[in-house]
C-alpha atoms as an extended CHARMM CRD file, in Angstrom:
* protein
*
       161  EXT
         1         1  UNK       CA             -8.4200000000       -1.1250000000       19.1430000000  PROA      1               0.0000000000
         2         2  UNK       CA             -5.2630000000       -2.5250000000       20.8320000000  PROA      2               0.0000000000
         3         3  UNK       CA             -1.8520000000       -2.8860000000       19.1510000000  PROA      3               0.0000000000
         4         4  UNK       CA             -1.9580000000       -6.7060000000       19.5330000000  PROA      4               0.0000000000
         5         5  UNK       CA             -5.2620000000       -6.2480000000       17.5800000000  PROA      5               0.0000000000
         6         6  UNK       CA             -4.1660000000       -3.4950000000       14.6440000000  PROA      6               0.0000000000
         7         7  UNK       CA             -0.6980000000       -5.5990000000       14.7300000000  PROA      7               0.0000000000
         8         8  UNK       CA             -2.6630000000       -9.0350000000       13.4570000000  PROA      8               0.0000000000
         9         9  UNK       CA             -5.2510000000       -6.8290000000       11.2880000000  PROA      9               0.0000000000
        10        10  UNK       CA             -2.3270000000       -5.4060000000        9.3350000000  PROA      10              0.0000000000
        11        11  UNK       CA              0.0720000000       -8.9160000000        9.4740000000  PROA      11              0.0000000000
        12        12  UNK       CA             -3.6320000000      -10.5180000000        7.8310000000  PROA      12              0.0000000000
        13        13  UNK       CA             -4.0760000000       -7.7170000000        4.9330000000  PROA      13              0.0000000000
        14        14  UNK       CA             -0.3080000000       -7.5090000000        4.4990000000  PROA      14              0.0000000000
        15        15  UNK       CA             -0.1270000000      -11.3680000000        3.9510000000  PROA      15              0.0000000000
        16        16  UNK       CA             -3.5810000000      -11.1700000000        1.8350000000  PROA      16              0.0000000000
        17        17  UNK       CA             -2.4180000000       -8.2450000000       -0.3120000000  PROA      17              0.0000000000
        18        18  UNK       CA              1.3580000000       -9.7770000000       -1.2720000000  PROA      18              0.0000000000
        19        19  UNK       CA             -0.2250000000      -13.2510000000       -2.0260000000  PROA      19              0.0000000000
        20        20  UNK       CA             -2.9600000000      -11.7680000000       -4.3040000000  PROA      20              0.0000000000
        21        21  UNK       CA             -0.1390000000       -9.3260000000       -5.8030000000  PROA      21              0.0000000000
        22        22  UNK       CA              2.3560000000      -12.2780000000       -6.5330000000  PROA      22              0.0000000000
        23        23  UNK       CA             -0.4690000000      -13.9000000000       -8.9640000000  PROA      23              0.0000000000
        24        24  UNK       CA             -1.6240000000      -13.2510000000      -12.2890000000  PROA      24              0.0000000000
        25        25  UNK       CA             -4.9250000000      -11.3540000000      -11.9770000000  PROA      25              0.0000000000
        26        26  UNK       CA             -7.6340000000       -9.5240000000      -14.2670000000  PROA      26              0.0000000000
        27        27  UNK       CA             -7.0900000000       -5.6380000000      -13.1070000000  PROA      27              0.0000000000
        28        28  UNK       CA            -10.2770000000       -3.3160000000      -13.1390000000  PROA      28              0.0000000000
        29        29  UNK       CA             -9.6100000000        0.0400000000      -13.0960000000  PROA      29              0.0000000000
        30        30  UNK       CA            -13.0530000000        0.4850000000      -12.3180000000  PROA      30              0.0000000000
        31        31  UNK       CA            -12.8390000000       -1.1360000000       -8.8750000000  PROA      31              0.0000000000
        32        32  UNK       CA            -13.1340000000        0.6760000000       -5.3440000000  PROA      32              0.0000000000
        33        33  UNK       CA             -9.7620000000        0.6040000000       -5.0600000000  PROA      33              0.0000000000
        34        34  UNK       CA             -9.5740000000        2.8580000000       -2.2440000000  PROA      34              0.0000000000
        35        35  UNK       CA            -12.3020000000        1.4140000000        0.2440000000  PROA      35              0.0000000000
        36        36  UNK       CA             -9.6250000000       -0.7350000000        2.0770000000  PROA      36              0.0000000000
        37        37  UNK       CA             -7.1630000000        1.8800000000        2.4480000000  PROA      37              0.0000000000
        38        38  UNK       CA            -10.0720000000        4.2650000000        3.8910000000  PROA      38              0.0000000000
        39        39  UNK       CA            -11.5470000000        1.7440000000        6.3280000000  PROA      39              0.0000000000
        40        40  UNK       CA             -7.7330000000        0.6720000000        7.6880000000  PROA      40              0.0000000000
        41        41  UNK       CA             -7.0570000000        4.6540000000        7.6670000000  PROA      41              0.0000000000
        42        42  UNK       CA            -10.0770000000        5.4980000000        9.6720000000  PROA      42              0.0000000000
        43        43  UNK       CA             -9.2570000000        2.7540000000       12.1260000000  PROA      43              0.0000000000
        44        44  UNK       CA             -6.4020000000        3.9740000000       12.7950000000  PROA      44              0.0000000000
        45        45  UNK       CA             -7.4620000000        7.5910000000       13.2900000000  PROA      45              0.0000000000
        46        46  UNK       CA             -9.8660000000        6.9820000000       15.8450000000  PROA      46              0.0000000000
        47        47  UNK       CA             -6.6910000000        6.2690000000       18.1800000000  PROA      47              0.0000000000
        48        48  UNK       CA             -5.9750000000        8.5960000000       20.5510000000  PROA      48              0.0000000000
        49        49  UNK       CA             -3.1330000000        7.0690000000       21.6090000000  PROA      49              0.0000000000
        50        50  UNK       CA             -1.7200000000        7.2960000000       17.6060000000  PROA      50              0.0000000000
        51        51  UNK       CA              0.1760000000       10.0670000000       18.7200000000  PROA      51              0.0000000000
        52        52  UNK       CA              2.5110000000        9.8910000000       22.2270000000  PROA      52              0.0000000000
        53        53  UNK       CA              1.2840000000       13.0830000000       24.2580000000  PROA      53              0.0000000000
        54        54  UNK       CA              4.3080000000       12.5780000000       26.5920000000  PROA      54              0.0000000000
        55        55  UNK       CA              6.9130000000       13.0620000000       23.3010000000  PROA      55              0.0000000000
        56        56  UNK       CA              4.2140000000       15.4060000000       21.0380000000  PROA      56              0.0000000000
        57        57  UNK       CA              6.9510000000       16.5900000000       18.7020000000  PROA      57              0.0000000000
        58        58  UNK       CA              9.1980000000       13.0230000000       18.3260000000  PROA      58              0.0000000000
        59        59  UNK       CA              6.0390000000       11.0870000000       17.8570000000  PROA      59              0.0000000000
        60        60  UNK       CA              4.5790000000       13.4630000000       15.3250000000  PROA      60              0.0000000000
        61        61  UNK       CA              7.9700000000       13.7860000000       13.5190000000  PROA      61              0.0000000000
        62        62  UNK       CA              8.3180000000        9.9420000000       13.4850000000  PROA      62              0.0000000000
        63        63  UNK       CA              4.7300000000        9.5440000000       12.1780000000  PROA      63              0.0000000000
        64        64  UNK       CA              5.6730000000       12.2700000000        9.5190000000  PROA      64              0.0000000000
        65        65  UNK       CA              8.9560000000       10.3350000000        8.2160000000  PROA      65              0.0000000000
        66        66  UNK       CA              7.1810000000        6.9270000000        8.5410000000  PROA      66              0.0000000000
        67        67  UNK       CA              4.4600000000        8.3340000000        6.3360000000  PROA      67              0.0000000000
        68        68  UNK       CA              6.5820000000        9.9740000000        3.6600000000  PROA      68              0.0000000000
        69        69  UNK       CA              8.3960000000        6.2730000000        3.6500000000  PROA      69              0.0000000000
        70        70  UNK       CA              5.4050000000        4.7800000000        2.9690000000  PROA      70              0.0000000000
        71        71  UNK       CA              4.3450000000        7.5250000000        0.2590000000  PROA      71              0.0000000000
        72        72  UNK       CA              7.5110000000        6.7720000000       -1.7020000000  PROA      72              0.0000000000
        73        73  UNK       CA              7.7420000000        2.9900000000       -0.9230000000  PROA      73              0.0000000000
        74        74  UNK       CA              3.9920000000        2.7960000000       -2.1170000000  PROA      74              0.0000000000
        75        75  UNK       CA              4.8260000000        4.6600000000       -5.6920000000  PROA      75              0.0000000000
        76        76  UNK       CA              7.8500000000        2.2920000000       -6.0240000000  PROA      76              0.0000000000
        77        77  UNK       CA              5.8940000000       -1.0670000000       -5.4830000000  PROA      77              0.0000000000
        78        78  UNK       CA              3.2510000000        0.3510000000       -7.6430000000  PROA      78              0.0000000000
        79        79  UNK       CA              5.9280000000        0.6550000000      -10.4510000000  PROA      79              0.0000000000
        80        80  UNK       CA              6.9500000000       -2.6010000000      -10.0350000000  PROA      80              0.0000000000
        81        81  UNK       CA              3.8440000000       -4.7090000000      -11.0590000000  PROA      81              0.0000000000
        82        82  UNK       CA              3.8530000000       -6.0620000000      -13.9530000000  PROA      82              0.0000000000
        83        83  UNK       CA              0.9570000000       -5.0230000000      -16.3020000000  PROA      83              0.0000000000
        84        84  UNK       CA              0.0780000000       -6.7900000000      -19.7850000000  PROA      84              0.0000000000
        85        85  UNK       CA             -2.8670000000       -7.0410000000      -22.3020000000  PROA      85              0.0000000000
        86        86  UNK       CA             -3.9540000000      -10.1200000000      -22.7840000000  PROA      86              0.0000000000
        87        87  UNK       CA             -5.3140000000      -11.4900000000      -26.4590000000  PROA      87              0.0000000000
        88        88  UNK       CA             -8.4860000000      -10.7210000000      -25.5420000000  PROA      88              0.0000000000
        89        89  UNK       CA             -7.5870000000       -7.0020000000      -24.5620000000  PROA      89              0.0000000000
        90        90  UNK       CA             -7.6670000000       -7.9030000000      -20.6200000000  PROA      90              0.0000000000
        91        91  UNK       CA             -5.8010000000       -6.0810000000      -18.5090000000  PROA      91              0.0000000000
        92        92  UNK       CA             -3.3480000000       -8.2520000000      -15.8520000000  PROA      92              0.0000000000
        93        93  UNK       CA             -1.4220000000       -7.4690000000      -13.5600000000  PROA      93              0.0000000000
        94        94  UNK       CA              1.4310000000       -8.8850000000      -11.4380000000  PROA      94              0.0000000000
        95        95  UNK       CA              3.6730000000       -8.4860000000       -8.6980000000  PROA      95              0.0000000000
        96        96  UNK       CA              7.4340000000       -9.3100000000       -9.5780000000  PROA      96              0.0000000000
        97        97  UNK       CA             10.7890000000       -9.7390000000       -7.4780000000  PROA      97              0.0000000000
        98        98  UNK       CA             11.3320000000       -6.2850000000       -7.2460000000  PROA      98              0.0000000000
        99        99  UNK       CA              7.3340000000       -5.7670000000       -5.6850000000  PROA      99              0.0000000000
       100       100  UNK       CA              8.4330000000       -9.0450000000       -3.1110000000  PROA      100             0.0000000000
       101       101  UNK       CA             11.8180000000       -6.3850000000       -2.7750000000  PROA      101             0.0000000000
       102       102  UNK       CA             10.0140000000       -3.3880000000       -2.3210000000  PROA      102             0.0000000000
       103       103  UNK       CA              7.9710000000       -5.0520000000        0.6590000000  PROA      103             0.0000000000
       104       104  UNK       CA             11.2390000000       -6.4450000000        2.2590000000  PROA      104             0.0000000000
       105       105  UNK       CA             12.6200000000       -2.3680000000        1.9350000000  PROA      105             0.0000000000
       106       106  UNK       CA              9.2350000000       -1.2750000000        4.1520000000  PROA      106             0.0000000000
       107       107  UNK       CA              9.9410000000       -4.0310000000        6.5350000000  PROA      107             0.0000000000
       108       108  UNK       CA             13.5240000000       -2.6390000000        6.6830000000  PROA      108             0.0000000000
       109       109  UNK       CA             12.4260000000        1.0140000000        6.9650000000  PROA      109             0.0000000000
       110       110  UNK       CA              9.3790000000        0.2590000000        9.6210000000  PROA      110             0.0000000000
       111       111  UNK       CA             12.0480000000       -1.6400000000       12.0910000000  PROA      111             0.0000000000
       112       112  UNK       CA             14.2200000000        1.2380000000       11.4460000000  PROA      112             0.0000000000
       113       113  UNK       CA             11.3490000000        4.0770000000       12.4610000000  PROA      113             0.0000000000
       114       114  UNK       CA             10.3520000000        1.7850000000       15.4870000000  PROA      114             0.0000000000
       115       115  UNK       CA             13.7560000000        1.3910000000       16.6080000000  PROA      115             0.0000000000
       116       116  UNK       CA             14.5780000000        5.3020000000       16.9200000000  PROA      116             0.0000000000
       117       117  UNK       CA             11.0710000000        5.3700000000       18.6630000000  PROA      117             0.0000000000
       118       118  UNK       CA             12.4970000000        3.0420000000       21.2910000000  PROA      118             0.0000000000
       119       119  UNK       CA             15.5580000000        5.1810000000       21.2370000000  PROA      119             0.0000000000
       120       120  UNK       CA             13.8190000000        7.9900000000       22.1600000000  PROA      120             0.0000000000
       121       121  UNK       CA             11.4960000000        6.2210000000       24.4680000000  PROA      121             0.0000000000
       122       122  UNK       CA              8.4570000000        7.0170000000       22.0100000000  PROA      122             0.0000000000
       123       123  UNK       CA              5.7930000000        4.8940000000       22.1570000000  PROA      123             0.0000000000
       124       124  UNK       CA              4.5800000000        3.8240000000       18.9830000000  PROA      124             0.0000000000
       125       125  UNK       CA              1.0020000000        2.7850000000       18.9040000000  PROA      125             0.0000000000
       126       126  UNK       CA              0.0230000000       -0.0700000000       16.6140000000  PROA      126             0.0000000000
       127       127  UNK       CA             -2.1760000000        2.0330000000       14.6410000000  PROA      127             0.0000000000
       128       128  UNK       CA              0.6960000000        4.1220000000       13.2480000000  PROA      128             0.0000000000
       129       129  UNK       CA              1.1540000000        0.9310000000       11.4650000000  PROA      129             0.0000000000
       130       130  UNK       CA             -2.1380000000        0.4460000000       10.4960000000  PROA      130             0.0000000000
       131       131  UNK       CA             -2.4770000000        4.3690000000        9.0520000000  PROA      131             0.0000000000
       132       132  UNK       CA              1.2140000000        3.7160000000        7.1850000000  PROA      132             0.0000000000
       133       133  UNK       CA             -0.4200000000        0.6190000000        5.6200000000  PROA      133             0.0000000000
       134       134  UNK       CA             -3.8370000000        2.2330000000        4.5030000000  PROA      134             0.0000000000
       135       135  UNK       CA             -1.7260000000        4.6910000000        2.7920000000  PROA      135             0.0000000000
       136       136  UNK       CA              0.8330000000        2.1600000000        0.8280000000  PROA      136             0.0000000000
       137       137  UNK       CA             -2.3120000000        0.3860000000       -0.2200000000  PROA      137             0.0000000000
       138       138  UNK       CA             -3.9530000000        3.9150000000       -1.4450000000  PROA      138             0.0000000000
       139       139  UNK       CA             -0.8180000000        4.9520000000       -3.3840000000  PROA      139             0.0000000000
       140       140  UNK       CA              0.0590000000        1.8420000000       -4.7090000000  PROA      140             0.0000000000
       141       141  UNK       CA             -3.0280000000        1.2300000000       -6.2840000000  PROA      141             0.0000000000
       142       142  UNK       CA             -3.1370000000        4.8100000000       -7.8440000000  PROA      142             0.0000000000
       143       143  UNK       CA              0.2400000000        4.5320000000       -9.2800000000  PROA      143             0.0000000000
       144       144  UNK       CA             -0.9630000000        1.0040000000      -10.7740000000  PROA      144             0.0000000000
       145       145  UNK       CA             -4.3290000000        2.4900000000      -11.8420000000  PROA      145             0.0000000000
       146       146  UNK       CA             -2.2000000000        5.4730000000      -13.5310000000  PROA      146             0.0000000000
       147       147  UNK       CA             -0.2220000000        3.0990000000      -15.2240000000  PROA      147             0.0000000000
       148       148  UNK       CA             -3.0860000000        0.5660000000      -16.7190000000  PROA      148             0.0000000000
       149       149  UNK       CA             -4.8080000000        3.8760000000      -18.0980000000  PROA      149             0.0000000000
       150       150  UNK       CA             -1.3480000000        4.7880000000      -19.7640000000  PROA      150             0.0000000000
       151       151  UNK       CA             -1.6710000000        1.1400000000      -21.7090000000  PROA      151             0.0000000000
       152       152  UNK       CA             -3.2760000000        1.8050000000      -25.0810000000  PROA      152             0.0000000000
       153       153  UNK       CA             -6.4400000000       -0.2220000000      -25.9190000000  PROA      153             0.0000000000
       154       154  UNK       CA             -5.5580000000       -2.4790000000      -28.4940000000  PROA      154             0.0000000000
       155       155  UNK       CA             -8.2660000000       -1.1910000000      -30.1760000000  PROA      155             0.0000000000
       156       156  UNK       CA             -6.7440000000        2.2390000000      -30.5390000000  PROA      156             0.0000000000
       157       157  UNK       CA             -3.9180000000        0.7270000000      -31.5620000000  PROA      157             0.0000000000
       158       158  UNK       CA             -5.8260000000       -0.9060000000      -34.6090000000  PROA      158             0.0000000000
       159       159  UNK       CA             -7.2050000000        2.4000000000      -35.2800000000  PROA      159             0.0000000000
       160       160  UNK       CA             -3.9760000000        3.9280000000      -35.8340000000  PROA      160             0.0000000000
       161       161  UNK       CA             -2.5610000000        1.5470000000      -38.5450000000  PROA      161             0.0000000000
């Protein structure tokens, strides 16, 4: 795919993602949650041009920071969802000021990483974007997945009194 394309794929499931994230929502644990991140991963593996040939080691390095980024910045957004029981023993979910703060920090941080790849005359193909953004998605939901299964039922609660 071209960058112009993997740049709008990833603007459209960015802008899909934070505006599901920022309502109230049922959470199943039981969901695919990791179908998304594979099909945006795979996409962006079939690149060749995901790593520059002319720059091997800068490019690799680059992809290597901008990964770990998104490995930590993934684990911090998925801390900052809000998850509640509901009456009915539901579990919701939703994204706070800190998620909508977290996104703004992987903005911050992606600018950053493509800005020392212009510095070093790097090119940076779109689908470094695309793979960085498969695996927010994948660690976010884990960490939110961990998280929901750390909630007690409130039958198990019951069951202890």
């Amino acid at each position: 795919m071209s960058t112009l394309v993997n740049v709008v794929a990833v603007i459209a499931v960015m802008a899909l993602v934070v505006r599901r994230q920022m309502r109230a929502r049922r959470l199943d644990t039981d969901r695919r949650f990791w179908v998304l991140p594979l099909v945006l991963g795979a996409l962006a593996l079939r690149d060749p041009r995901l790593i520059d040939h002319e720059h091997t080691a800068q490019s690799a390095a680059l992809l290597g920071c901008g990964l770990v980024a998104v490995l930590a910045m993934g684990s911090v957004w998925g801390w900052t969802v809000r998850l509640w029981r509901a009456g009915d023993g539901g579990l919701w979910a939703k994204g706070t000021r800190a998620t909508v703060a977290a996104w703004a920090g992987m903005i911050v941080i992606r600018l950053g990483l493509y800005g020392v790849g212009a510095a070093l005359h790097v090119h940076q193909a779109g689908s470094a974007l695309l793979l960085g953004l498969a695996v927010l998605l994948l660690v976010r939901s884990l960490v939110v997945n961990w998280r929901a299964r750390m909630l007690e039922a409130p039958e198990q609660v019951a069951g202890l009194r």
